[in-house]
PDB file of C-alpha atoms in Angstrom:
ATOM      1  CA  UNK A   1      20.265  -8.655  -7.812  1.00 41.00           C
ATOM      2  CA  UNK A   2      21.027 -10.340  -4.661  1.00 41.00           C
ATOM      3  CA  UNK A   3      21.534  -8.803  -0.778  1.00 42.00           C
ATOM      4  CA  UNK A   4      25.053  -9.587   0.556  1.00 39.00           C
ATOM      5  CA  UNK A   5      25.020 -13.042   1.817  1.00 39.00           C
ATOM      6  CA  UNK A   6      24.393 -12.764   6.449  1.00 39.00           C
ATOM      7  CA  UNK A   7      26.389 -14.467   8.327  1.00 35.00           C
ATOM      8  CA  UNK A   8      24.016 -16.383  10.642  1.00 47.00           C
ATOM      9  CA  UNK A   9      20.321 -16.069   9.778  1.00 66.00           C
ATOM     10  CA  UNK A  10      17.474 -14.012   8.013  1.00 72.00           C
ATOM     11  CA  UNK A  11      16.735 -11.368  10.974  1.00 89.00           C
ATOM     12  CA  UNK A  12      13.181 -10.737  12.310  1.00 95.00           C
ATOM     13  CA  UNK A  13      11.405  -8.633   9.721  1.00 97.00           C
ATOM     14  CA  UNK A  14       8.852  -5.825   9.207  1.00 98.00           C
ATOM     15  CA  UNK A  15       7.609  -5.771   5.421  1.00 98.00           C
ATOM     16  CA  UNK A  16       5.996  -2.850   4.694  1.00 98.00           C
ATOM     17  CA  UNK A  17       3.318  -2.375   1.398  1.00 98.00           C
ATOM     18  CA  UNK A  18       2.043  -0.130  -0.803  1.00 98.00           C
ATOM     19  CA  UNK A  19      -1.315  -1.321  -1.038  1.00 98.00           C
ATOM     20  CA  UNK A  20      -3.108   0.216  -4.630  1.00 96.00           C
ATOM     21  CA  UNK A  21      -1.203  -1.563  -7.690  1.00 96.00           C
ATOM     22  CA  UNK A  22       1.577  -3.096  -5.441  1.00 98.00           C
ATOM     23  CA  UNK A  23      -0.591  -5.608  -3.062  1.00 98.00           C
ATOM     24  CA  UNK A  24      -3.584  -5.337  -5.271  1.00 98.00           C
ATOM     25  CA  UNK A  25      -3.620  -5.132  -8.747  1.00 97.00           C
ATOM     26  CA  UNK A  26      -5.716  -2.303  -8.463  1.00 95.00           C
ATOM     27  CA  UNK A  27      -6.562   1.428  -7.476  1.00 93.00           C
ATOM     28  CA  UNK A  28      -9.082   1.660  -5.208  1.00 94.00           C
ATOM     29  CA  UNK A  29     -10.086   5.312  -5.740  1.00 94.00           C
ATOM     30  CA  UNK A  30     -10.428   4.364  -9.514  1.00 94.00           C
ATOM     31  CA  UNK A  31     -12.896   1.518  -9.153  1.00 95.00           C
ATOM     32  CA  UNK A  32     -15.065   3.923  -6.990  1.00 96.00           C
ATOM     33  CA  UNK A  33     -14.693   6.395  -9.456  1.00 95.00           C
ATOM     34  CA  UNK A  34     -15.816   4.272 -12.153  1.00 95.00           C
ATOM     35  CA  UNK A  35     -19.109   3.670  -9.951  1.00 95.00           C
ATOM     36  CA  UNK A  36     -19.599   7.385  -9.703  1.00 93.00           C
ATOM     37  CA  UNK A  37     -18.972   7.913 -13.710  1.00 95.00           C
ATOM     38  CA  UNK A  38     -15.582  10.220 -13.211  1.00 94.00           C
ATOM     39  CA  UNK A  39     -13.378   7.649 -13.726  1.00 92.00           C
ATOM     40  CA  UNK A  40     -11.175   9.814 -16.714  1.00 92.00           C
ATOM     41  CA  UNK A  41     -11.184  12.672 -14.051  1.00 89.00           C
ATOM     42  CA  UNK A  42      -9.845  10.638 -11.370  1.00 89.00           C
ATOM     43  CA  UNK A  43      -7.178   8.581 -13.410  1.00 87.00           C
ATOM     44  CA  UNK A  44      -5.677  11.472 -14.741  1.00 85.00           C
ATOM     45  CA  UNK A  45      -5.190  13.221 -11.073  1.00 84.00           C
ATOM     46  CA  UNK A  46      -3.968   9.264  -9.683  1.00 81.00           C
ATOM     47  CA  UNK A  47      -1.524   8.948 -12.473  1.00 82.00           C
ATOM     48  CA  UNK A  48       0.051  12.701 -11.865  1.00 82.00           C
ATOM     49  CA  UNK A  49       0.240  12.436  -7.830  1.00 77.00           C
ATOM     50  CA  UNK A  50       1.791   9.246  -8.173  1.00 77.00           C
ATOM     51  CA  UNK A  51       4.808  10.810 -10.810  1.00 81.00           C
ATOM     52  CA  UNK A  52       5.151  13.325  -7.882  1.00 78.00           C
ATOM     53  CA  UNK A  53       3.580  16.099 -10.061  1.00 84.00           C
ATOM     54  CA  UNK A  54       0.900  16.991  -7.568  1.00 79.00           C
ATOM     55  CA  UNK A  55       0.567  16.826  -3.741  1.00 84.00           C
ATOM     56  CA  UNK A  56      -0.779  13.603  -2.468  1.00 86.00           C
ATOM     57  CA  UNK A  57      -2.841  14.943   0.267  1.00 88.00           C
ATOM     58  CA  UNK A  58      -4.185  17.914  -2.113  1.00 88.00           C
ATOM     59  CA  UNK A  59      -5.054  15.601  -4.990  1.00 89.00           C
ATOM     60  CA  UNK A  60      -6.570  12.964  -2.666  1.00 92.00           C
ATOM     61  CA  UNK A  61      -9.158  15.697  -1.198  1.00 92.00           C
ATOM     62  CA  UNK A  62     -10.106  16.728  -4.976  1.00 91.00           C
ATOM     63  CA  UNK A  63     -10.543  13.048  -6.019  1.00 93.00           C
ATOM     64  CA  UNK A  64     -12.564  12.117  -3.294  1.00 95.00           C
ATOM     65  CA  UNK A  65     -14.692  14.932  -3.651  1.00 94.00           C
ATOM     66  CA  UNK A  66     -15.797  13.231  -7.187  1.00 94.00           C
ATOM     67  CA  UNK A  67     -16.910  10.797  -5.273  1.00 96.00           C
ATOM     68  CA  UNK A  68     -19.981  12.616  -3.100  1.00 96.00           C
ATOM     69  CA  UNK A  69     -23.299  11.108  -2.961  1.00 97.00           C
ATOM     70  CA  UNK A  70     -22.182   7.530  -3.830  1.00 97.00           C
ATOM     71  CA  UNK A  71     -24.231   5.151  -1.831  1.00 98.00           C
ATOM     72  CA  UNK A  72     -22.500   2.821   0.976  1.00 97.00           C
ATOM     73  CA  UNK A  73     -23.269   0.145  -0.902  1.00 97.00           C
ATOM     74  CA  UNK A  74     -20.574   0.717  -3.481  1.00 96.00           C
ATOM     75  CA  UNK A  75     -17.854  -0.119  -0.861  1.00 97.00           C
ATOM     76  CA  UNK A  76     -19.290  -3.624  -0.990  1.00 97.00           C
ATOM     77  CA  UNK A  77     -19.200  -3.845  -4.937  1.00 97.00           C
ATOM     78  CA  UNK A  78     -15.641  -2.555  -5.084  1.00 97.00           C
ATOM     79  CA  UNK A  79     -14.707  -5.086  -2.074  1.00 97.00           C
ATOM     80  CA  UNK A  80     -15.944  -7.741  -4.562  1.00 96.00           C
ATOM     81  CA  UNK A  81     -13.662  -6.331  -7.612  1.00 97.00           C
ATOM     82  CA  UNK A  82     -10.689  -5.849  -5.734  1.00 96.00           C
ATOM     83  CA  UNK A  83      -7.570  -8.630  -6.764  1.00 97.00           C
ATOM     84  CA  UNK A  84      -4.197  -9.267  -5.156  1.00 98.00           C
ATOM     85  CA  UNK A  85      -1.220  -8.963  -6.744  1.00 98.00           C
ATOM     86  CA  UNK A  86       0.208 -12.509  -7.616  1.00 98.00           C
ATOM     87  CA  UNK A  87       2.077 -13.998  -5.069  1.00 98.00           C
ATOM     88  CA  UNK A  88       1.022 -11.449  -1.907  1.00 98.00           C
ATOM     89  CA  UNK A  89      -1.246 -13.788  -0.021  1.00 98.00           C
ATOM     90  CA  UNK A  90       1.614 -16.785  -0.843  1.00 98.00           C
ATOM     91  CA  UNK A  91       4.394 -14.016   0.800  1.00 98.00           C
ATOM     92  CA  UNK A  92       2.490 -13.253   3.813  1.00 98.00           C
ATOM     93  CA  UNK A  93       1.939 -16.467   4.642  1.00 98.00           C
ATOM     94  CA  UNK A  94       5.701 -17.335   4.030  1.00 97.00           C
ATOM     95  CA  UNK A  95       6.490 -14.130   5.892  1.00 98.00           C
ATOM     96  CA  UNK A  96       4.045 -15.087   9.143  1.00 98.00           C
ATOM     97  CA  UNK A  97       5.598 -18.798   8.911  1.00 97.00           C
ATOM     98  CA  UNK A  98       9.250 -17.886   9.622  1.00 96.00           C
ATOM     99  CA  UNK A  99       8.038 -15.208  12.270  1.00 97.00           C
ATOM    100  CA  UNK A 100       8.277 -11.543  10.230  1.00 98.00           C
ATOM    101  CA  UNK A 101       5.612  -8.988  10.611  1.00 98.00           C
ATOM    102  CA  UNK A 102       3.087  -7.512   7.553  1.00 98.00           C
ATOM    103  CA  UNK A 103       2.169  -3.987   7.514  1.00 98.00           C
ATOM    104  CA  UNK A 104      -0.040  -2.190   4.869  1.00 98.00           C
ATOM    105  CA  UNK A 105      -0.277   1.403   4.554  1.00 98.00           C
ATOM    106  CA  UNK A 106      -2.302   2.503   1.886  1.00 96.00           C
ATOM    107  CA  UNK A 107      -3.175   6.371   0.474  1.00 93.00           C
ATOM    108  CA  UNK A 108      -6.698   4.413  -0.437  1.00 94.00           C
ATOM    109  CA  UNK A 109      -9.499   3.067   1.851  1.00 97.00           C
ATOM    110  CA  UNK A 110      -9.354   1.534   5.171  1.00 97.00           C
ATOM    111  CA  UNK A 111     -13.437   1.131   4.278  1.00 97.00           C
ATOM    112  CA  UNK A 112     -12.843  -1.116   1.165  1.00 97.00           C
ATOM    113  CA  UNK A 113      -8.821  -3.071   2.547  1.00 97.00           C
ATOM    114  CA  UNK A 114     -10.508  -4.254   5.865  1.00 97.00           C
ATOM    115  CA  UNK A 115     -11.569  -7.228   4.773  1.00 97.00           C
ATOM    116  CA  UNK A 116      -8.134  -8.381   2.975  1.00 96.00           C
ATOM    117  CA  UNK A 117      -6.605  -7.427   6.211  1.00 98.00           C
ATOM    118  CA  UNK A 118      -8.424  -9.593   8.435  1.00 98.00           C
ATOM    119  CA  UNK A 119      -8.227 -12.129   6.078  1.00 98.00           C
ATOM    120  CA  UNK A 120      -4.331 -12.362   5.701  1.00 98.00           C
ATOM    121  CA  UNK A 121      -4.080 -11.544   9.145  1.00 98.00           C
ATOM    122  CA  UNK A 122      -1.866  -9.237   8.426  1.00 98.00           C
ATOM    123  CA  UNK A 123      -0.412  -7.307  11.686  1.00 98.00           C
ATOM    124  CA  UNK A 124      -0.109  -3.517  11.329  1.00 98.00           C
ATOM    125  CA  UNK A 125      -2.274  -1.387   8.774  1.00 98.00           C
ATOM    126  CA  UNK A 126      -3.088   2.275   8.161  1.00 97.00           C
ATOM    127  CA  UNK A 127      -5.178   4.220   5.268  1.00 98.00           C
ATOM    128  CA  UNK A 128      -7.436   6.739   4.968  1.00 97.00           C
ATOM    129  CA  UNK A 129     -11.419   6.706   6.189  1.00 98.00           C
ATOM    130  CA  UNK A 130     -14.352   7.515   3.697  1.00 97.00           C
ATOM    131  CA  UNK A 131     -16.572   9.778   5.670  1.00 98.00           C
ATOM    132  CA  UNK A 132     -19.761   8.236   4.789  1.00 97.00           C
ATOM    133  CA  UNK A 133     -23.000  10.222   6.325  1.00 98.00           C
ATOM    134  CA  UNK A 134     -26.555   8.826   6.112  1.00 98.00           C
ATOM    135  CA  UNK A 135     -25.472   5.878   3.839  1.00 97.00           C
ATOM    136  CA  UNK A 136     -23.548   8.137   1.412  1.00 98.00           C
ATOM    137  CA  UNK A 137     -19.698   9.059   1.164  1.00 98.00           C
ATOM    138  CA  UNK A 138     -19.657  13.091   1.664  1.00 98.00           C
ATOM    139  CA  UNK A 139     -16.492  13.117  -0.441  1.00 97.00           C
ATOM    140  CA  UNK A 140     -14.475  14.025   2.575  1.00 97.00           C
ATOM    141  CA  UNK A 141     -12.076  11.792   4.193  1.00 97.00           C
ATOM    142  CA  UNK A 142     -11.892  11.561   8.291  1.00 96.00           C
ATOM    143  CA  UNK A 143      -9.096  12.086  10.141  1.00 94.00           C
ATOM    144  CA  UNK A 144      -4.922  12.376   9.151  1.00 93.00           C
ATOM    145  CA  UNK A 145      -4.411  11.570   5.599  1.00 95.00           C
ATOM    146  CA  UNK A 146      -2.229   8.792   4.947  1.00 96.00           C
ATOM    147  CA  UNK A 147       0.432  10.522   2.674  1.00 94.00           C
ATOM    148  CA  UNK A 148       4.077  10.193   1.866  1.00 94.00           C
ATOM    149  CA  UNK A 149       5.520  11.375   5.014  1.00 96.00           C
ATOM    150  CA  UNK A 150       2.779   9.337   7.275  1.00 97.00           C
ATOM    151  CA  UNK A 151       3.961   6.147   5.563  1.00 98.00           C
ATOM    152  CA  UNK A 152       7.710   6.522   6.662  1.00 98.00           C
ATOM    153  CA  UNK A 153       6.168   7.423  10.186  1.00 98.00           C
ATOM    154  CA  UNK A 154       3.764   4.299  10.275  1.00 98.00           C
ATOM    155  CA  UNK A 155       6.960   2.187   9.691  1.00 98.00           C
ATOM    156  CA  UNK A 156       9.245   3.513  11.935  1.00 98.00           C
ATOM    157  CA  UNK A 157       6.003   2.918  14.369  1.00 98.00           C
ATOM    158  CA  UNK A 158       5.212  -0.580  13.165  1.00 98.00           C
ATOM    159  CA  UNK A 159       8.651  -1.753  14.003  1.00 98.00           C
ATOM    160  CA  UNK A 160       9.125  -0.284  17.283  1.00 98.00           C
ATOM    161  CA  UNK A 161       5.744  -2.064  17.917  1.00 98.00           C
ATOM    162  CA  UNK A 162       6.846  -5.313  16.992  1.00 97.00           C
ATOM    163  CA  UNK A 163      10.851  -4.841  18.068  1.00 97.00           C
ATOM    164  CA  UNK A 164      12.112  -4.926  14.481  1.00 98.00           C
ATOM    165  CA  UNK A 165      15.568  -2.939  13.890  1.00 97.00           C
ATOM    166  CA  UNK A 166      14.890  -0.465  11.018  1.00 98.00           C
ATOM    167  CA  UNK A 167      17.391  -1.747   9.284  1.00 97.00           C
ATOM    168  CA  UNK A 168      15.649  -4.759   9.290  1.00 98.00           C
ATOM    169  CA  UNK A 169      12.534  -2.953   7.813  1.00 98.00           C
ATOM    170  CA  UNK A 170      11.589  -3.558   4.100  1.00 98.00           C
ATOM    171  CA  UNK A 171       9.340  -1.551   2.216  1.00 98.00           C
ATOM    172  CA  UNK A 172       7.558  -2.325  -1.317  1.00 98.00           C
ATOM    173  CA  UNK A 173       5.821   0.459  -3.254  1.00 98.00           C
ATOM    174  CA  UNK A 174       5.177   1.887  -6.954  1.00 96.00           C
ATOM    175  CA  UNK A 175       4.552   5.720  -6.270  1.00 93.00           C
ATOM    176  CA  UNK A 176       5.758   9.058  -5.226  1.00 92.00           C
ATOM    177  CA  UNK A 177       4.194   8.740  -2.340  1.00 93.00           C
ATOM    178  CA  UNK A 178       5.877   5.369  -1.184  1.00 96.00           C
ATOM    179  CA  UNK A 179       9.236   7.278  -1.343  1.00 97.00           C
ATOM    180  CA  UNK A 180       9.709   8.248   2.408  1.00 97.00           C
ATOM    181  CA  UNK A 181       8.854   4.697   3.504  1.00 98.00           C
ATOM    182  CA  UNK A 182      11.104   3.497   0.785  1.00 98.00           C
ATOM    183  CA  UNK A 183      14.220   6.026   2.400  1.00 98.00           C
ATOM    184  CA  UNK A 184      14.092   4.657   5.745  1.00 98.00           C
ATOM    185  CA  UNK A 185      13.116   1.482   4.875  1.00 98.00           C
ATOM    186  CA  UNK A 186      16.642  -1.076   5.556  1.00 98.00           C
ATOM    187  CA  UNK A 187      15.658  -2.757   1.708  1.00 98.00           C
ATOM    188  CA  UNK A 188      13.767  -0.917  -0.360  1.00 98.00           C
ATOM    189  CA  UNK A 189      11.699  -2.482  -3.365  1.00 98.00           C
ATOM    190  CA  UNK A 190       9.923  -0.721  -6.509  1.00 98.00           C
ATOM    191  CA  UNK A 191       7.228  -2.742  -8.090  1.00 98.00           C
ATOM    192  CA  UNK A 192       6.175  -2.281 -11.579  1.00 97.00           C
ATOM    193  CA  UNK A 193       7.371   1.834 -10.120  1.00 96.00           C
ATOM    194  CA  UNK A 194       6.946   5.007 -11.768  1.00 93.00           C
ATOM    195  CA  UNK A 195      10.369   5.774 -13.006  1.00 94.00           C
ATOM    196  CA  UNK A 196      10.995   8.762  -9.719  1.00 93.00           C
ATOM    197  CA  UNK A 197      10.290   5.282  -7.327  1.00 96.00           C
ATOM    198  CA  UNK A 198      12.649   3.182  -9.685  1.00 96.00           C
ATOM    199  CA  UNK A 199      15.501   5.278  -9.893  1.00 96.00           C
ATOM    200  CA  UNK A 200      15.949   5.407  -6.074  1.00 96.00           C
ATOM    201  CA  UNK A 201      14.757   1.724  -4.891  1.00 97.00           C
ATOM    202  CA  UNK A 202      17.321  -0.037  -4.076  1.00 97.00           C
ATOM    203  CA  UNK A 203      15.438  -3.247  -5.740  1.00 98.00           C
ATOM    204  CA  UNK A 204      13.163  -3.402  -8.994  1.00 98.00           C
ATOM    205  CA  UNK A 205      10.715  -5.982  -9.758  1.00 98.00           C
ATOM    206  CA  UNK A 206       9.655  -5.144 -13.199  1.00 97.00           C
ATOM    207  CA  UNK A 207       6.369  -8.494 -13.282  1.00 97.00           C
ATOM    208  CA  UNK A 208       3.233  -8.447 -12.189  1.00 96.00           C
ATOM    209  CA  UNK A 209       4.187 -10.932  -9.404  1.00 98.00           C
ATOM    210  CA  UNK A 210       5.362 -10.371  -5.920  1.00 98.00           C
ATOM    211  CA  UNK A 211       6.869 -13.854  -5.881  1.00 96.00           C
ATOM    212  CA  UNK A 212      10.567 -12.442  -6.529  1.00 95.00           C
ATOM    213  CA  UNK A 213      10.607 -10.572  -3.063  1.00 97.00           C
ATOM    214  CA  UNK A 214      11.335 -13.290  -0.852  1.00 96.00           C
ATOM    215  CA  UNK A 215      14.774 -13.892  -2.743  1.00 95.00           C
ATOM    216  CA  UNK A 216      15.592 -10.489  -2.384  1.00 95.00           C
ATOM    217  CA  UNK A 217      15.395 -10.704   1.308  1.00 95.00           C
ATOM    218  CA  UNK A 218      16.516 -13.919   1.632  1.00 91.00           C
ATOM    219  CA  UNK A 219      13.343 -15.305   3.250  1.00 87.00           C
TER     220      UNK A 219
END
């Protein structure tokens, strides 16, 4: 599929990601879970929330919860284990290059993302905090969870931040919760989506790679 052809030039951009299995290859929650030894547990309540069968912000409190008594230290394994998805670090370089704004907003860890994002540089990010109390995670979460309707509000505040038209927003994600963002999102792209996110995206990428994206918004 291709966007109608503009008559001048690409406008300035906001790209907006999904961070767990759409800008990394993996889930976040699931590696720490795997370090805690509930990893079944916690797949099966990712997998539902992300169909839509289950709040996000319900079954993000009952996951993390799994996760009490971990020690700090685990945020540095899982730091270690996390991959991008092919072709992100490639995009947000092309995307910084030709003068677009990055924004992650994740339903996973600011504690365990930081790193990537200082890394790529990229410009606006938001995701949830691991309360972590005497060098263990309590299994509570500080502050607003990021869920579906917080990731359309973090883009419509990202590009008023960085004077992008909304319309001139795109937003890449895989889950139920990515389908606000998606809505008011100008383009909206499902990657490797649960079939709810594929059926109303106006673009699917169906490859591990996020190489494809820059022809679909003409970068």
């Amino acid at each position: 599929m291709q966007l109608a052809e503009q008559s001048m030039s690409t406008p300035k951009r906001l790209v907006q990601f999904d961070v767990d299995s759409t800008f990394i290859q993996q889930e976040a929650i699931e590696l720490l879970a795997a370090k805690a030894g509930v990893f079944d547990q916690v797949s099966k309540v990712t997998e539902s929330a992300m169909r839509g069968e289950l709040d996000f912000a319900q079954s993000l409190i009952a996951r993390v919860a799994l996760l009490k008594d971990l020690p700090e230290s685990v945020i540095a394994e899982v730091q270690q284990e996390i991959v991008l998805t092919d072709g992100a670090a490639e995009l947000v370089e092309q995307l910084h290059a030709k003068g677009h704004f990055v924004s992650l907003v994740s339903g996973g860890f600011i504690n365990i993302i930081k790193p990537l994002i200082d890394q790529l540089k990229i410009d606006f990010y938001k995701a949830n905090t691991l309360e972590i109390v005497d060098g263990r995670l309590t299994g509570r979460v500080t502050g607003v969870i990021i869920d579906r309707a917080a990731k359309a509000d973090a883009l419509h505040e990202f590009a008023e931040k960085c004077e992008v038209k909304i319309e001139d927003t795109v937003a890449i994600g895989d889950g139920a919760n990515d389908l606000d963002m998606m809505a008011a999102a100008g383009i909206s792209i499902a990657f490797n989506a649960k079939p709810i996110v594929a059926e109303q995206a106006q673009f699917v990428i169906n490859e591990p790679s996020l190489h494809g994206v820059a022809r679909l918004i003409n970068l």
